[in-house]
PDB file of C-alpha atoms in Angstrom:
ATOM      1  CA  UNK A 198      -0.281  -0.205  -0.529  1.00 40.00           C
ATOM      2  CA  UNK A 199       2.991   2.291   1.024  1.00 41.00           C
ATOM      3  CA  UNK A 200       4.581   1.439  -2.055  1.00 38.00           C
ATOM      4  CA  UNK A 201       1.181   2.406  -4.121  1.00 38.00           C
ATOM      5  CA  UNK A 202       1.037   5.489  -2.466  1.00 39.00           C
ATOM      6  CA  UNK A 203       4.445   6.738  -3.499  1.00 37.00           C
ATOM      7  CA  UNK A 204       4.295   5.395  -7.204  1.00 33.00           C
ATOM      8  CA  UNK A 205       0.868   7.822  -6.923  1.00 37.00           C
ATOM      9  CA  UNK A 206       2.254  10.794  -5.860  1.00 37.00           C
ATOM     10  CA  UNK A 207       5.071  10.814  -8.595  1.00 33.00           C
ATOM     11  CA  UNK A 208       2.309  10.429 -10.945  1.00 33.00           C
ATOM     12  CA  UNK A 209       0.355  13.403  -9.766  1.00 40.00           C
ATOM     13  CA  UNK A 210      -2.271  11.004  -8.651  1.00 38.00           C
ATOM     14  CA  UNK A 211      -4.585  11.232  -4.962  1.00 40.00           C
ATOM     15  CA  UNK A 212      -4.723   7.818  -3.348  1.00 44.00           C
ATOM     16  CA  UNK A 213      -8.466   6.922  -3.002  1.00 37.00           C
ATOM     17  CA  UNK A 214      -7.805   4.748  -0.359  1.00 47.00           C
ATOM     18  CA  UNK A 215      -9.007   5.918   3.551  1.00 74.00           C
ATOM     19  CA  UNK A 216      -7.114   5.402   6.612  1.00 88.00           C
ATOM     20  CA  UNK A 217      -7.657   4.652  10.480  1.00 93.00           C
ATOM     21  CA  UNK A 218      -6.348   6.830  13.635  1.00 96.00           C
ATOM     22  CA  UNK A 219      -6.170   4.420  16.879  1.00 96.00           C
ATOM     23  CA  UNK A 220      -6.120   5.298  20.387  1.00 96.00           C
ATOM     24  CA  UNK A 221      -5.409   8.837  20.855  1.00 95.00           C
ATOM     25  CA  UNK A 222      -3.025  11.932  19.831  1.00 94.00           C
ATOM     26  CA  UNK A 223      -0.937  10.846  22.853  1.00 92.00           C
ATOM     27  CA  UNK A 224      -1.376   7.352  22.624  1.00 94.00           C
ATOM     28  CA  UNK A 225      -2.090   6.181  19.579  1.00 94.00           C
ATOM     29  CA  UNK A 226      -0.890   4.416  16.234  1.00 95.00           C
ATOM     30  CA  UNK A 227      -1.791   4.836  12.483  1.00 96.00           C
ATOM     31  CA  UNK A 228      -3.491   2.556  10.054  1.00 95.00           C
ATOM     32  CA  UNK A 229      -3.415   2.901   6.322  1.00 93.00           C
ATOM     33  CA  UNK A 230      -1.828   6.509   6.844  1.00 93.00           C
ATOM     34  CA  UNK A 231      -1.330   8.567   3.890  1.00 94.00           C
ATOM     35  CA  UNK A 232       1.439  10.475   2.949  1.00 93.00           C
ATOM     36  CA  UNK A 233       1.911  14.858   2.669  1.00 94.00           C
ATOM     37  CA  UNK A 234       3.503  15.313  -0.465  1.00 93.00           C
ATOM     38  CA  UNK A 235       6.686  17.099  -0.597  1.00 91.00           C
ATOM     39  CA  UNK A 236       4.968  19.973  -1.464  1.00 92.00           C
ATOM     40  CA  UNK A 237       1.890  21.343  -3.277  1.00 95.00           C
ATOM     41  CA  UNK A 238      -0.104  24.476  -4.020  1.00 97.00           C
ATOM     42  CA  UNK A 239       0.641  26.613  -1.297  1.00 97.00           C
ATOM     43  CA  UNK A 240       2.328  24.560   0.861  1.00 96.00           C
ATOM     44  CA  UNK A 241       5.832  23.031   1.650  1.00 93.00           C
ATOM     45  CA  UNK A 242       6.710  20.125   3.706  1.00 90.00           C
ATOM     46  CA  UNK A 243       9.511  20.409   5.579  1.00 87.00           C
ATOM     47  CA  UNK A 244      12.666  18.323   7.153  1.00 77.00           C
ATOM     48  CA  UNK A 245      11.256  15.124   5.253  1.00 71.00           C
ATOM     49  CA  UNK A 246      14.274  13.657   6.676  1.00 72.00           C
ATOM     50  CA  UNK A 247      12.893  12.894   9.496  1.00 76.00           C
ATOM     51  CA  UNK A 248       9.605  10.718   7.649  1.00 81.00           C
ATOM     52  CA  UNK A 249       7.298  12.634  10.311  1.00 84.00           C
ATOM     53  CA  UNK A 250       5.029  13.387   7.049  1.00 91.00           C
ATOM     54  CA  UNK A 251       1.995  10.931   7.879  1.00 94.00           C
ATOM     55  CA  UNK A 252      -0.925  11.506   8.915  1.00 96.00           C
ATOM     56  CA  UNK A 253      -4.975  10.382   8.144  1.00 96.00           C
ATOM     57  CA  UNK A 254      -6.722  11.260   4.595  1.00 95.00           C
ATOM     58  CA  UNK A 255      -8.508  13.665   6.286  1.00 95.00           C
ATOM     59  CA  UNK A 256      -5.688  15.718   8.161  1.00 96.00           C
ATOM     60  CA  UNK A 257      -3.881  15.695   4.695  1.00 96.00           C
ATOM     61  CA  UNK A 258      -6.782  16.783   3.241  1.00 96.00           C
ATOM     62  CA  UNK A 259      -7.069  19.626   5.480  1.00 97.00           C
ATOM     63  CA  UNK A 260      -3.407  20.538   4.604  1.00 97.00           C
ATOM     64  CA  UNK A 261      -3.883  20.741   1.314  1.00 97.00           C
ATOM     65  CA  UNK A 262      -7.174  22.767   0.949  1.00 97.00           C
ATOM     66  CA  UNK A 263      -6.304  25.113   3.797  1.00 98.00           C
ATOM     67  CA  UNK A 264      -3.134  26.198   2.049  1.00 98.00           C
ATOM     68  CA  UNK A 265      -4.306  26.417  -1.152  1.00 98.00           C
ATOM     69  CA  UNK A 266      -7.196  28.624   0.327  1.00 98.00           C
ATOM     70  CA  UNK A 267      -4.327  30.572   1.686  1.00 98.00           C
ATOM     71  CA  UNK A 268      -1.762  30.757  -1.786  1.00 98.00           C
ATOM     72  CA  UNK A 269      -5.317  31.805  -3.754  1.00 98.00           C
ATOM     73  CA  UNK A 270      -6.240  35.038  -1.677  1.00 98.00           C
ATOM     74  CA  UNK A 271      -2.330  35.915  -1.465  1.00 98.00           C
ATOM     75  CA  UNK A 272      -0.920  35.327  -4.326  1.00 97.00           C
ATOM     76  CA  UNK A 273       2.493  34.650  -4.526  1.00 94.00           C
ATOM     77  CA  UNK A 274       3.721  34.926  -1.025  1.00 96.00           C
ATOM     78  CA  UNK A 275       5.600  32.884   1.444  1.00 95.00           C
ATOM     79  CA  UNK A 276       4.412  29.437   1.977  1.00 96.00           C
ATOM     80  CA  UNK A 277       2.655  26.984   4.105  1.00 96.00           C
ATOM     81  CA  UNK A 278       5.094  25.451   6.104  1.00 94.00           C
ATOM     82  CA  UNK A 279       4.428  22.074   7.278  1.00 94.00           C
ATOM     83  CA  UNK A 280       6.623  20.421   9.982  1.00 90.00           C
ATOM     84  CA  UNK A 281       5.835  17.371  11.822  1.00 90.00           C
ATOM     85  CA  UNK A 282       3.022  15.154  11.451  1.00 95.00           C
ATOM     86  CA  UNK A 283       3.515  11.710  12.135  1.00 94.00           C
ATOM     87  CA  UNK A 284       5.341   8.653  11.931  1.00 92.00           C
ATOM     88  CA  UNK A 285       4.154   6.007   8.832  1.00 93.00           C
ATOM     89  CA  UNK A 286       2.449   3.470  11.706  1.00 92.00           C
ATOM     90  CA  UNK A 287       2.211   6.600  14.323  1.00 90.00           C
ATOM     91  CA  UNK A 288       3.524   5.751  17.875  1.00 85.00           C
ATOM     92  CA  UNK A 289       5.902   8.040  19.811  1.00 86.00           C
ATOM     93  CA  UNK A 290       8.170  10.495  18.161  1.00 87.00           C
ATOM     94  CA  UNK A 291      10.932  12.137  19.550  1.00 80.00           C
ATOM     95  CA  UNK A 292      10.302  15.816  20.885  1.00 77.00           C
ATOM     96  CA  UNK A 293       6.490  15.849  20.693  1.00 82.00           C
ATOM     97  CA  UNK A 294       3.918  14.132  23.748  1.00 84.00           C
ATOM     98  CA  UNK A 295       1.272  13.487  21.293  1.00 90.00           C
ATOM     99  CA  UNK A 296       1.477  13.295  17.327  1.00 91.00           C
ATOM    100  CA  UNK A 297       0.969   9.435  17.804  1.00 92.00           C
ATOM    101  CA  UNK A 298      -2.328   8.636  15.668  1.00 95.00           C
ATOM    102  CA  UNK A 299      -2.342  11.165  12.535  1.00 95.00           C
ATOM    103  CA  UNK A 300      -4.650  13.705  13.939  1.00 97.00           C
ATOM    104  CA  UNK A 301      -1.893  16.912  14.853  1.00 96.00           C
ATOM    105  CA  UNK A 302       0.765  18.640  12.920  1.00 97.00           C
ATOM    106  CA  UNK A 303       2.568  21.618  13.220  1.00 94.00           C
ATOM    107  CA  UNK A 304       2.254  24.505  11.166  1.00 95.00           C
ATOM    108  CA  UNK A 305       5.126  27.642  10.801  1.00 93.00           C
ATOM    109  CA  UNK A 306       3.613  31.060  11.462  1.00 95.00           C
ATOM    110  CA  UNK A 307       3.014  33.299   8.330  1.00 96.00           C
ATOM    111  CA  UNK A 308       5.786  35.840   8.148  1.00 95.00           C
ATOM    112  CA  UNK A 309       5.672  39.671   7.072  1.00 95.00           C
ATOM    113  CA  UNK A 310       8.943  39.558   5.587  1.00 94.00           C
ATOM    114  CA  UNK A 311       7.483  36.153   3.601  1.00 93.00           C
ATOM    115  CA  UNK A 312      10.467  34.732   3.805  1.00 89.00           C
ATOM    116  CA  UNK A 313      10.577  30.808   3.725  1.00 87.00           C
ATOM    117  CA  UNK A 314      12.422  28.845   6.355  1.00 79.00           C
ATOM    118  CA  UNK A 315      14.849  26.313   4.811  1.00 75.00           C
ATOM    119  CA  UNK A 316      13.268  22.788   4.552  1.00 72.00           C
ATOM    120  CA  UNK A 317      16.479  20.979   4.628  1.00 71.00           C
ATOM    121  CA  UNK A 318      17.909  22.781   7.536  1.00 64.00           C
ATOM    122  CA  UNK A 319      19.852  20.935  10.075  1.00 61.00           C
ATOM    123  CA  UNK A 320      19.091  21.199  13.789  1.00 58.00           C
ATOM    124  CA  UNK A 321      16.809  23.727  13.756  1.00 57.00           C
ATOM    125  CA  UNK A 322      13.301  22.982  13.491  1.00 57.00           C
ATOM    126  CA  UNK A 323      11.247  26.510  13.541  1.00 61.00           C
ATOM    127  CA  UNK A 324      11.996  29.683  12.444  1.00 73.00           C
ATOM    128  CA  UNK A 325      11.958  32.895  15.143  1.00 84.00           C
ATOM    129  CA  UNK A 326       9.868  32.920  17.795  1.00 92.00           C
ATOM    130  CA  UNK A 327       7.023  35.461  17.016  1.00 95.00           C
ATOM    131  CA  UNK A 328       6.686  36.896  20.704  1.00 95.00           C
ATOM    132  CA  UNK A 329       9.537  39.098  21.594  1.00 93.00           C
ATOM    133  CA  UNK A 330       9.684  40.167  25.232  1.00 93.00           C
ATOM    134  CA  UNK A 331       5.411  39.153  25.672  1.00 94.00           C
ATOM    135  CA  UNK A 332       5.142  41.051  22.493  1.00 96.00           C
ATOM    136  CA  UNK A 333       3.825  40.131  18.991  1.00 97.00           C
ATOM    137  CA  UNK A 334       6.260  40.014  16.961  1.00 96.00           C
ATOM    138  CA  UNK A 335       6.022  42.619  13.924  1.00 96.00           C
ATOM    139  CA  UNK A 336       7.212  39.210  11.786  1.00 95.00           C
ATOM    140  CA  UNK A 337       3.636  37.735  12.827  1.00 97.00           C
ATOM    141  CA  UNK A 338       1.768  38.281   9.618  1.00 97.00           C
ATOM    142  CA  UNK A 339      -1.261  39.075  11.612  1.00 98.00           C
ATOM    143  CA  UNK A 340      -3.987  39.212   8.129  1.00 98.00           C
ATOM    144  CA  UNK A 341      -3.119  35.918   6.921  1.00 98.00           C
ATOM    145  CA  UNK A 342      -2.561  33.973  10.522  1.00 98.00           C
ATOM    146  CA  UNK A 343      -6.415  34.535  11.278  1.00 98.00           C
ATOM    147  CA  UNK A 344      -6.992  33.368   7.492  1.00 98.00           C
ATOM    148  CA  UNK A 345      -5.401  30.184   8.199  1.00 98.00           C
ATOM    149  CA  UNK A 346      -6.625  29.216  11.252  1.00 98.00           C
ATOM    150  CA  UNK A 347      -9.966  30.418   9.620  1.00 98.00           C
ATOM    151  CA  UNK A 348      -8.964  27.733   6.562  1.00 98.00           C
ATOM    152  CA  UNK A 349      -8.413  25.391   9.005  1.00 98.00           C
ATOM    153  CA  UNK A 350     -12.101  24.940  10.614  1.00 98.00           C
ATOM    154  CA  UNK A 351     -13.507  25.615   6.912  1.00 97.00           C
ATOM    155  CA  UNK A 352     -11.767  22.140   5.595  1.00 97.00           C
ATOM    156  CA  UNK A 353     -11.176  20.097   8.669  1.00 96.00           C
ATOM    157  CA  UNK A 354     -12.602  19.183  12.122  1.00 97.00           C
ATOM    158  CA  UNK A 355     -10.600  20.937  13.970  1.00 98.00           C
ATOM    159  CA  UNK A 356     -10.440  20.530  18.025  1.00 98.00           C
ATOM    160  CA  UNK A 357      -7.705  22.436  19.416  1.00 97.00           C
ATOM    161  CA  UNK A 358      -5.065  24.905  17.833  1.00 98.00           C
ATOM    162  CA  UNK A 359      -2.267  25.074  20.235  1.00 96.00           C
ATOM    163  CA  UNK A 360      -0.823  28.685  20.233  1.00 97.00           C
ATOM    164  CA  UNK A 361       1.488  31.245  22.382  1.00 96.00           C
ATOM    165  CA  UNK A 362      -0.752  33.162  24.444  1.00 96.00           C
ATOM    166  CA  UNK A 363      -0.146  36.702  22.757  1.00 97.00           C
ATOM    167  CA  UNK A 364      -0.237  35.553  19.837  1.00 98.00           C
ATOM    168  CA  UNK A 365      -3.983  34.294  20.722  1.00 97.00           C
ATOM    169  CA  UNK A 366      -4.696  37.491  22.084  1.00 97.00           C
ATOM    170  CA  UNK A 367      -3.814  38.858  19.117  1.00 98.00           C
ATOM    171  CA  UNK A 368      -5.790  37.612  17.015  1.00 98.00           C
ATOM    172  CA  UNK A 369      -8.829  37.841  19.103  1.00 98.00           C
ATOM    173  CA  UNK A 370      -8.416  41.648  19.124  1.00 98.00           C
ATOM    174  CA  UNK A 371      -7.930  41.418  14.802  1.00 98.00           C
ATOM    175  CA  UNK A 372     -11.403  39.524  14.971  1.00 98.00           C
ATOM    176  CA  UNK A 373     -12.989  42.191  16.963  1.00 98.00           C
ATOM    177  CA  UNK A 374     -11.333  44.874  15.056  1.00 98.00           C
ATOM    178  CA  UNK A 375     -12.269  43.110  11.624  1.00 98.00           C
ATOM    179  CA  UNK A 376     -16.098  42.678  12.706  1.00 98.00           C
ATOM    180  CA  UNK A 377     -15.246  38.912  12.723  1.00 98.00           C
ATOM    181  CA  UNK A 378     -15.915  37.814  16.412  1.00 97.00           C
ATOM    182  CA  UNK A 379     -19.378  36.918  16.843  1.00 96.00           C
ATOM    183  CA  UNK A 380     -19.264  34.819  13.506  1.00 97.00           C
ATOM    184  CA  UNK A 381     -16.764  33.000  14.171  1.00 98.00           C
ATOM    185  CA  UNK A 382     -16.724  31.702  17.760  1.00 97.00           C
ATOM    186  CA  UNK A 383     -15.495  28.025  17.411  1.00 97.00           C
ATOM    187  CA  UNK A 384     -12.422  29.049  15.888  1.00 98.00           C
ATOM    188  CA  UNK A 385     -11.652  31.490  18.701  1.00 98.00           C
ATOM    189  CA  UNK A 386     -12.713  28.956  21.296  1.00 97.00           C
ATOM    190  CA  UNK A 387     -10.431  26.075  19.236  1.00 98.00           C
ATOM    191  CA  UNK A 388      -7.881  28.509  19.826  1.00 98.00           C
ATOM    192  CA  UNK A 389      -5.222  26.943  23.143  1.00 96.00           C
ATOM    193  CA  UNK A 390      -2.211  28.914  25.029  1.00 94.00           C
ATOM    194  CA  UNK A 391       0.391  26.036  25.186  1.00 89.00           C
ATOM    195  CA  UNK A 392       3.963  27.231  26.175  1.00 88.00           C
ATOM    196  CA  UNK A 393       6.335  26.634  23.549  1.00 87.00           C
ATOM    197  CA  UNK A 394       4.281  27.228  20.757  1.00 92.00           C
ATOM    198  CA  UNK A 395       5.689  31.172  20.092  1.00 90.00           C
ATOM    199  CA  UNK A 396       7.445  29.592  16.864  1.00 91.00           C
ATOM    200  CA  UNK A 397       4.894  27.385  15.141  1.00 92.00           C
ATOM    201  CA  UNK A 398       1.041  26.692  15.737  1.00 94.00           C
ATOM    202  CA  UNK A 399      -0.364  22.408  16.648  1.00 96.00           C
ATOM    203  CA  UNK A 400      -3.581  21.672  15.541  1.00 98.00           C
ATOM    204  CA  UNK A 401      -5.406  18.476  16.458  1.00 97.00           C
ATOM    205  CA  UNK A 402      -8.371  17.847  14.465  1.00 97.00           C
ATOM    206  CA  UNK A 403     -11.265  14.985  15.781  1.00 97.00           C
ATOM    207  CA  UNK A 404     -11.820  11.764  15.017  1.00 95.00           C
ATOM    208  CA  UNK A 405     -13.534  10.737  12.092  1.00 93.00           C
ATOM    209  CA  UNK A 406     -16.971   9.721  13.229  1.00 90.00           C
ATOM    210  CA  UNK A 407     -16.200   5.824  11.554  1.00 90.00           C
ATOM    211  CA  UNK A 408     -12.776   5.578  12.848  1.00 91.00           C
ATOM    212  CA  UNK A 409     -14.326   2.836  15.957  1.00 92.00           C
ATOM    213  CA  UNK A 410     -11.210   2.960  17.735  1.00 95.00           C
ATOM    214  CA  UNK A 411     -10.107   6.434  17.805  1.00 96.00           C
ATOM    215  CA  UNK A 412     -10.360   8.604  21.107  1.00 96.00           C
ATOM    216  CA  UNK A 413     -10.749  12.443  21.310  1.00 96.00           C
ATOM    217  CA  UNK A 414      -9.413  13.907  23.642  1.00 94.00           C
ATOM    218  CA  UNK A 415     -11.609  16.141  26.132  1.00 95.00           C
ATOM    219  CA  UNK A 416     -13.195  19.173  24.142  1.00 96.00           C
ATOM    220  CA  UNK A 417     -11.909  23.153  24.974  1.00 95.00           C
ATOM    221  CA  UNK A 418     -14.289  25.489  26.891  1.00 94.00           C
ATOM    222  CA  UNK A 419     -17.266  26.980  25.791  1.00 92.00           C
ATOM    223  CA  UNK A 420     -15.897  30.386  25.792  1.00 95.00           C
ATOM    224  CA  UNK A 421     -13.462  31.888  23.750  1.00 95.00           C
ATOM    225  CA  UNK A 422     -11.195  32.681  25.900  1.00 95.00           C
ATOM    226  CA  UNK A 423     -10.760  36.367  24.691  1.00 95.00           C
TER     227      UNK A 423
END
């Protein structure tokens, strides 16, 4: 099955088979996972030598469609930089307490300078932090990052997006400023403060209803937290 998928990537064909997350994001496995291609419309996958580019079909679909949306809205700018998803069969991966069943992914923030992080850089997993001395970096592209979290919800069953609290607060303020606060309560609710997320956001999607062996983590509080 995996060999067939690599052939299909080379031929530019999207495979039709599905995948199954098992267990939870912190104690799980992945059956018949899909590999995110090295690059596509609006995104580039980083550090492919780590072989952490496997996820559920729902995850891969969300990433491809969300990246395409942003590229279409903001043509010619830096692409979405996709970091770790999971291993070919799921399970533990170094440096993470989760990412075990193909339902988690790390994404780099869009930057105002539009400079893409080197996808083959060694020992440098993320770009510069977007929070400096407790304040949002001028390099944090507020508009595009807001569009990104909305696009992820539009194309995926997003449960939580782990992000630094300073960046969450800036997105809350932006949503209010452009009169999108009330219409995007679920998006804002999903933004959860987590330490060590100044340089990337971590997206977790819910188990598909057909995945009977998959277990969701607890839901976020009902309030937006803004």
